[in-house]
Coordinates of C-alpha atoms and ligand atoms in Angstrom, one line a residue:
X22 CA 121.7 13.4 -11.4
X23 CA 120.8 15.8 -13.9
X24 CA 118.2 18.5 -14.5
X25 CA 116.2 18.1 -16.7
X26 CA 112.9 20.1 -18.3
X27 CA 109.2 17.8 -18.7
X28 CA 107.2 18.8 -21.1
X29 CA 103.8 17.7 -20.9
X30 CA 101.7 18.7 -23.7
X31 CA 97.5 17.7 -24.9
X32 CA 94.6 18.2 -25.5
X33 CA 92.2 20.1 -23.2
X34 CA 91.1 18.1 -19.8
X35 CA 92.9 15.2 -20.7
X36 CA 94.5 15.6 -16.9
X37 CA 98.0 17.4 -18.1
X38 CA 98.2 19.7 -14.5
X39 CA 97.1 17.6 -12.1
X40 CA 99.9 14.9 -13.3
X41 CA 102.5 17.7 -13.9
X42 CA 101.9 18.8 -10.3
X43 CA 102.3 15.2 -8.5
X44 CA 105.5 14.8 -11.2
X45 CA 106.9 17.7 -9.9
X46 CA 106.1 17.0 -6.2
X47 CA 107.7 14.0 -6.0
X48 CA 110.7 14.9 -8.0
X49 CA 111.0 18.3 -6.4
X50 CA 110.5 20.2 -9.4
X51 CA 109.0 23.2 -10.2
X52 CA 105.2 23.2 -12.0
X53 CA 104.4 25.8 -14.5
X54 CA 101.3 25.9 -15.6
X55 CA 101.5 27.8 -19.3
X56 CA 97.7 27.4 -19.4
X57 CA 97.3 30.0 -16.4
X58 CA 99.3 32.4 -17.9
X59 CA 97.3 32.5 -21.2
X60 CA 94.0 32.3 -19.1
X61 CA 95.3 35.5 -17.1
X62 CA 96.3 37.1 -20.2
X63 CA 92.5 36.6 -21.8
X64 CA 91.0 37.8 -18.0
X65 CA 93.2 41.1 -18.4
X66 CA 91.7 41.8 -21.8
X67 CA 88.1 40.9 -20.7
X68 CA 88.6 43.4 -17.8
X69 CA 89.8 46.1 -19.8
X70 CA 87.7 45.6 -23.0
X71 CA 90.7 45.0 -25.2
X72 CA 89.7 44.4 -28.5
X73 CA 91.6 40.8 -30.1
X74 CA 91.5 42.2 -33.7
X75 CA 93.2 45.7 -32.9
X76 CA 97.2 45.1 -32.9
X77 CA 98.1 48.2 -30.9
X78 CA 95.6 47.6 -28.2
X79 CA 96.7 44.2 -28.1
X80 CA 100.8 45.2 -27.3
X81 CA 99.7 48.2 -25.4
X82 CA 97.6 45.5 -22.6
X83 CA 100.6 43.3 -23.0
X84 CA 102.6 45.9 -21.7
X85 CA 100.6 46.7 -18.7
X86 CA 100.0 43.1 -17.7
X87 CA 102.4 41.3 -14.9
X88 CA 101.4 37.6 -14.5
X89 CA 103.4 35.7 -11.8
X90 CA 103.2 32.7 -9.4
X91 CA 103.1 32.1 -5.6
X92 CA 102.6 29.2 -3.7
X93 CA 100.1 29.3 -0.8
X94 CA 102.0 28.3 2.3
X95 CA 98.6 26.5 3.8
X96 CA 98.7 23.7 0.8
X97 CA 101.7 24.1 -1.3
X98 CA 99.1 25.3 -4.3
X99 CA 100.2 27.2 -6.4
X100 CA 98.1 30.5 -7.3
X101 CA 98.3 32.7 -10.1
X102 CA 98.6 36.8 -9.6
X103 CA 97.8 38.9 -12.0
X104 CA 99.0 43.0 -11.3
X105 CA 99.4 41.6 -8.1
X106 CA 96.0 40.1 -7.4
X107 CA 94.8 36.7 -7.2
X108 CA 93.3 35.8 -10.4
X109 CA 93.4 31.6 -9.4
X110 CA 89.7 31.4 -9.1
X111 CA 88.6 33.9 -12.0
X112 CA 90.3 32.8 -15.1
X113 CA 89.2 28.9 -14.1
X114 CA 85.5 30.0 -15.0
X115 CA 83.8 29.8 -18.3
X116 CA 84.4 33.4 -18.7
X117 CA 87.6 32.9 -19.4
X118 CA 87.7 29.3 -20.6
X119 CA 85.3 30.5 -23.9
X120 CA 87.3 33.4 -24.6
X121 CA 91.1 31.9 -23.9
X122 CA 91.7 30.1 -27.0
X123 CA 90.9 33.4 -28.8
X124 CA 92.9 35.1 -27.3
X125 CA 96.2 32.6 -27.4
X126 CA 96.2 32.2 -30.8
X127 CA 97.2 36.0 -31.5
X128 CA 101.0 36.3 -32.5
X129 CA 102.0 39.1 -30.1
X130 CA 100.6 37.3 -27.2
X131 CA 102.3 33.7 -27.9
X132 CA 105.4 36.2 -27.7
X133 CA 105.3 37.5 -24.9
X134 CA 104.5 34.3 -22.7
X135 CA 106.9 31.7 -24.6
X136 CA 109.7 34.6 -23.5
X137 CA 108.4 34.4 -19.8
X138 CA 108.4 31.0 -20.0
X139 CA 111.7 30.4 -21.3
X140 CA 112.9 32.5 -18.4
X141 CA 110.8 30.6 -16.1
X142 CA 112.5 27.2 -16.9
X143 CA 116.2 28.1 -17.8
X144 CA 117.0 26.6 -14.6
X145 CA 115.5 23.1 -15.7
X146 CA 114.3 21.2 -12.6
X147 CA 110.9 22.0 -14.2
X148 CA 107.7 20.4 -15.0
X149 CA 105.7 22.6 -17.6
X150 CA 102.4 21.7 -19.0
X151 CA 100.5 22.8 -22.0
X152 CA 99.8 23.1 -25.9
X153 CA 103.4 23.6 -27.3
X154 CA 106.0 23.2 -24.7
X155 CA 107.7 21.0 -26.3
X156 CA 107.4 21.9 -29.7
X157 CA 107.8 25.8 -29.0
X158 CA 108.9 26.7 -25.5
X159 CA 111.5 23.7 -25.1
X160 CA 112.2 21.6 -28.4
X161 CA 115.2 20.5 -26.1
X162 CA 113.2 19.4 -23.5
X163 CA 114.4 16.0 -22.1
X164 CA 111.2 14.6 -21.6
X165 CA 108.4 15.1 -23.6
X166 CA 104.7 13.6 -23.0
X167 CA 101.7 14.1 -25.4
X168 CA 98.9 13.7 -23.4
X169 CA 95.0 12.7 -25.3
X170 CA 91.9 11.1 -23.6
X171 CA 88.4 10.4 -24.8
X172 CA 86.1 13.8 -25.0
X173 CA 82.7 12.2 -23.3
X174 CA 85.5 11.5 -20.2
X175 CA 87.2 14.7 -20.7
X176 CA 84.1 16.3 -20.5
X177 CA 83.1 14.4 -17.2
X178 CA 86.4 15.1 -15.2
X179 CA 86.7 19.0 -16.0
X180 CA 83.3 19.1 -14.9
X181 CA 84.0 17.7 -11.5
X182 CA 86.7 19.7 -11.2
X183 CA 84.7 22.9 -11.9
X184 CA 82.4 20.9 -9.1
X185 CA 85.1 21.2 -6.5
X186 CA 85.2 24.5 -7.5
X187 CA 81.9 25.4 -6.4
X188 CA 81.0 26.0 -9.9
X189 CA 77.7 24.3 -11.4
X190 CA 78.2 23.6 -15.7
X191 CA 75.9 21.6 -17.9
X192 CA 78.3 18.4 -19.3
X193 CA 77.3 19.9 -22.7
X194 CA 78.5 23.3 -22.2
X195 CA 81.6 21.7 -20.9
X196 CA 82.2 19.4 -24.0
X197 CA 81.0 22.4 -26.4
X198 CA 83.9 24.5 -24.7
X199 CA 86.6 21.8 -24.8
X200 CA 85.6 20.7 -28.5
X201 CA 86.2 24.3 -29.7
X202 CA 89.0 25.0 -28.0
X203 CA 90.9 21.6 -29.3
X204 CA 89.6 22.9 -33.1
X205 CA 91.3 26.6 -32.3
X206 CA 94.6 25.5 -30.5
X207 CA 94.9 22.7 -33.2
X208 CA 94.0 24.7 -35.8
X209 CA 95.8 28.7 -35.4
X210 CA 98.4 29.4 -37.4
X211 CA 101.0 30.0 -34.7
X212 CA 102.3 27.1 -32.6
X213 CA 99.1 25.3 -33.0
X214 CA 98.8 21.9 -30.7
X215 CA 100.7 19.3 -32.8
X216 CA 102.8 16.0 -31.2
X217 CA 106.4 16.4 -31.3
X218 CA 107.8 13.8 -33.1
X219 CA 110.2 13.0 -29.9
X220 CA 106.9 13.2 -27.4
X221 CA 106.0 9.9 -25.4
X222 CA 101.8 9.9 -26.4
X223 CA 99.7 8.7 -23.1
X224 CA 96.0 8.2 -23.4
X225 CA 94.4 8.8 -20.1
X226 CA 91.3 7.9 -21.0
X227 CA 91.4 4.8 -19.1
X228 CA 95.0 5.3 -17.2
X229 CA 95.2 4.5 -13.7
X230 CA 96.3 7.9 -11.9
X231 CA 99.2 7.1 -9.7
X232 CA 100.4 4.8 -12.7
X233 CA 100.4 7.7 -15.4
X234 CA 102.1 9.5 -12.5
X235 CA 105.1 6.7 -12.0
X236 CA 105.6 6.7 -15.9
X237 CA 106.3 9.8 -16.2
X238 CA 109.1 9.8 -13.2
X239 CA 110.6 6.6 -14.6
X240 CA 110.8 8.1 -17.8
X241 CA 112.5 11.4 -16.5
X242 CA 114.5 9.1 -14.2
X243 CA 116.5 7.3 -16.7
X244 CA 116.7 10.8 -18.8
X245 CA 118.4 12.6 -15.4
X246 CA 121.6 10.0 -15.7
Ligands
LIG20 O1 95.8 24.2 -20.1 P1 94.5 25.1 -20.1 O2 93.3 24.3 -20.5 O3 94.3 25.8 -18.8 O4 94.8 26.1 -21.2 C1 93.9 27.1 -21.6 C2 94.1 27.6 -23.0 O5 95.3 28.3 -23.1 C3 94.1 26.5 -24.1 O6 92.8 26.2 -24.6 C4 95.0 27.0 -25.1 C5 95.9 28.0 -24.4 N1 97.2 27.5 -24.2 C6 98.1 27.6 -25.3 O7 97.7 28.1 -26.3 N2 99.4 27.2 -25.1 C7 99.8 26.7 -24.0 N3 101.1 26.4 -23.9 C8 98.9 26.5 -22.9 C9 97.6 26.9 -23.1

């Protein structure tokens, strides 16, 4: 069999992660989450007051920033590092998640990560998720999934999950924050968040888990042949 590179692309909340990860687990593929890297990317600048709108402070911070993954030997999660620390919890906030759409829509910065992760999934055996894997990162991409889900139910599973967190949010600050950011990413002028014309659409909105889960390996299943 083949290897081949998932793309999973959507909107915000509409569950892309936590199906690339099972995806990946039981096909024994890697899981990159593209959204982490652009979340550490915006932490970095928060930390170090980079201003969006100047271009040379922009590529000087790009230069200074490492962003890489581990996998904690405990639970098999993977965590984010960024300059060598462990950013997993941080850039999950609303800090980050009001600032990060902002701050992926610059040029120099969709640059930079679509190189790393083109490097990251040469090998194929990978399960990436995102805004425009497979329009940008991979338009070769064997499988593609478009991924969109009701906003009030959205809304209602990104807040338990910033729950489980051990992070209290109002629903409406949560809906407010994935409203705006599905207007910026679908809006920007670079690689904004648009359906490949090849990409499988799945609304989750009232998808059983575990049976968006087995689509998705059937699909890449009959693409590994
Ligand atoms: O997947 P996420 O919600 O963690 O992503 C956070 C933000 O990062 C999202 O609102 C837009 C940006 N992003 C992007 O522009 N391109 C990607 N491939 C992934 C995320």
């Amino acid at each position: 069999m083949k290897k081949i590179i998932i793309a999973i692309d959507g909107y915000s909340g509409c569950g892309k992660s936590t199906t690339a990860k099972a995806v990946a687990r039981a096909l024994g593929y890697t899981y990159l989450d593209s959204g982490a890297m652009y979340r550490a990317v915006t932490l970095f600048f928060l930390q170090n007051h980079i201003n969006p709108n100047i271009p040379k402070e922009v590529s000087t911070g790009l230069q200074e920033l490492d962003i890489s993954f581990h996998h904690d030997s405990s639970n098999g999660i993977q965590q984010v590092y960024l300059n060598g620390v462990n950013v997993e919890e941080e850039i999950r906030g609303m800090q980050v998640s009001s600032k990060v759409s902002e701050i992926s829509k610059l040029g120099d910065v969709r640059e930079a990560m679509v190189e790393k992760q083109r490097k990251l999934g040469k090998k194929k055996g990978i399960v990436m998720d995102g805004r425009d894997i497979g329009t940008v990162v991979f338009p070769e991409a064997e499988l593609k999934v478009f991924m969109k889900a009701d906003t009030d139910i959205r809304a209602a599973r990104r807040q338990k999950e910033l729950l489980e967190r051990g992070k209290m949010v109002g629903i409406d600050e949560v809906r407010e924050n994935l409203e705006d950011r599905d207007a910026i990413d679908t809006k920007r002028a670079v690689s904004p968040l648009v359906k490949a014309s090849d990409a499988i659409e799945m609304d989750t909105s009232f998808l059983d888990f575990e049976e968006q889960v087995s689509r998705i390996i059937e699909l890449a299943k009959e693409r590994m042949n």
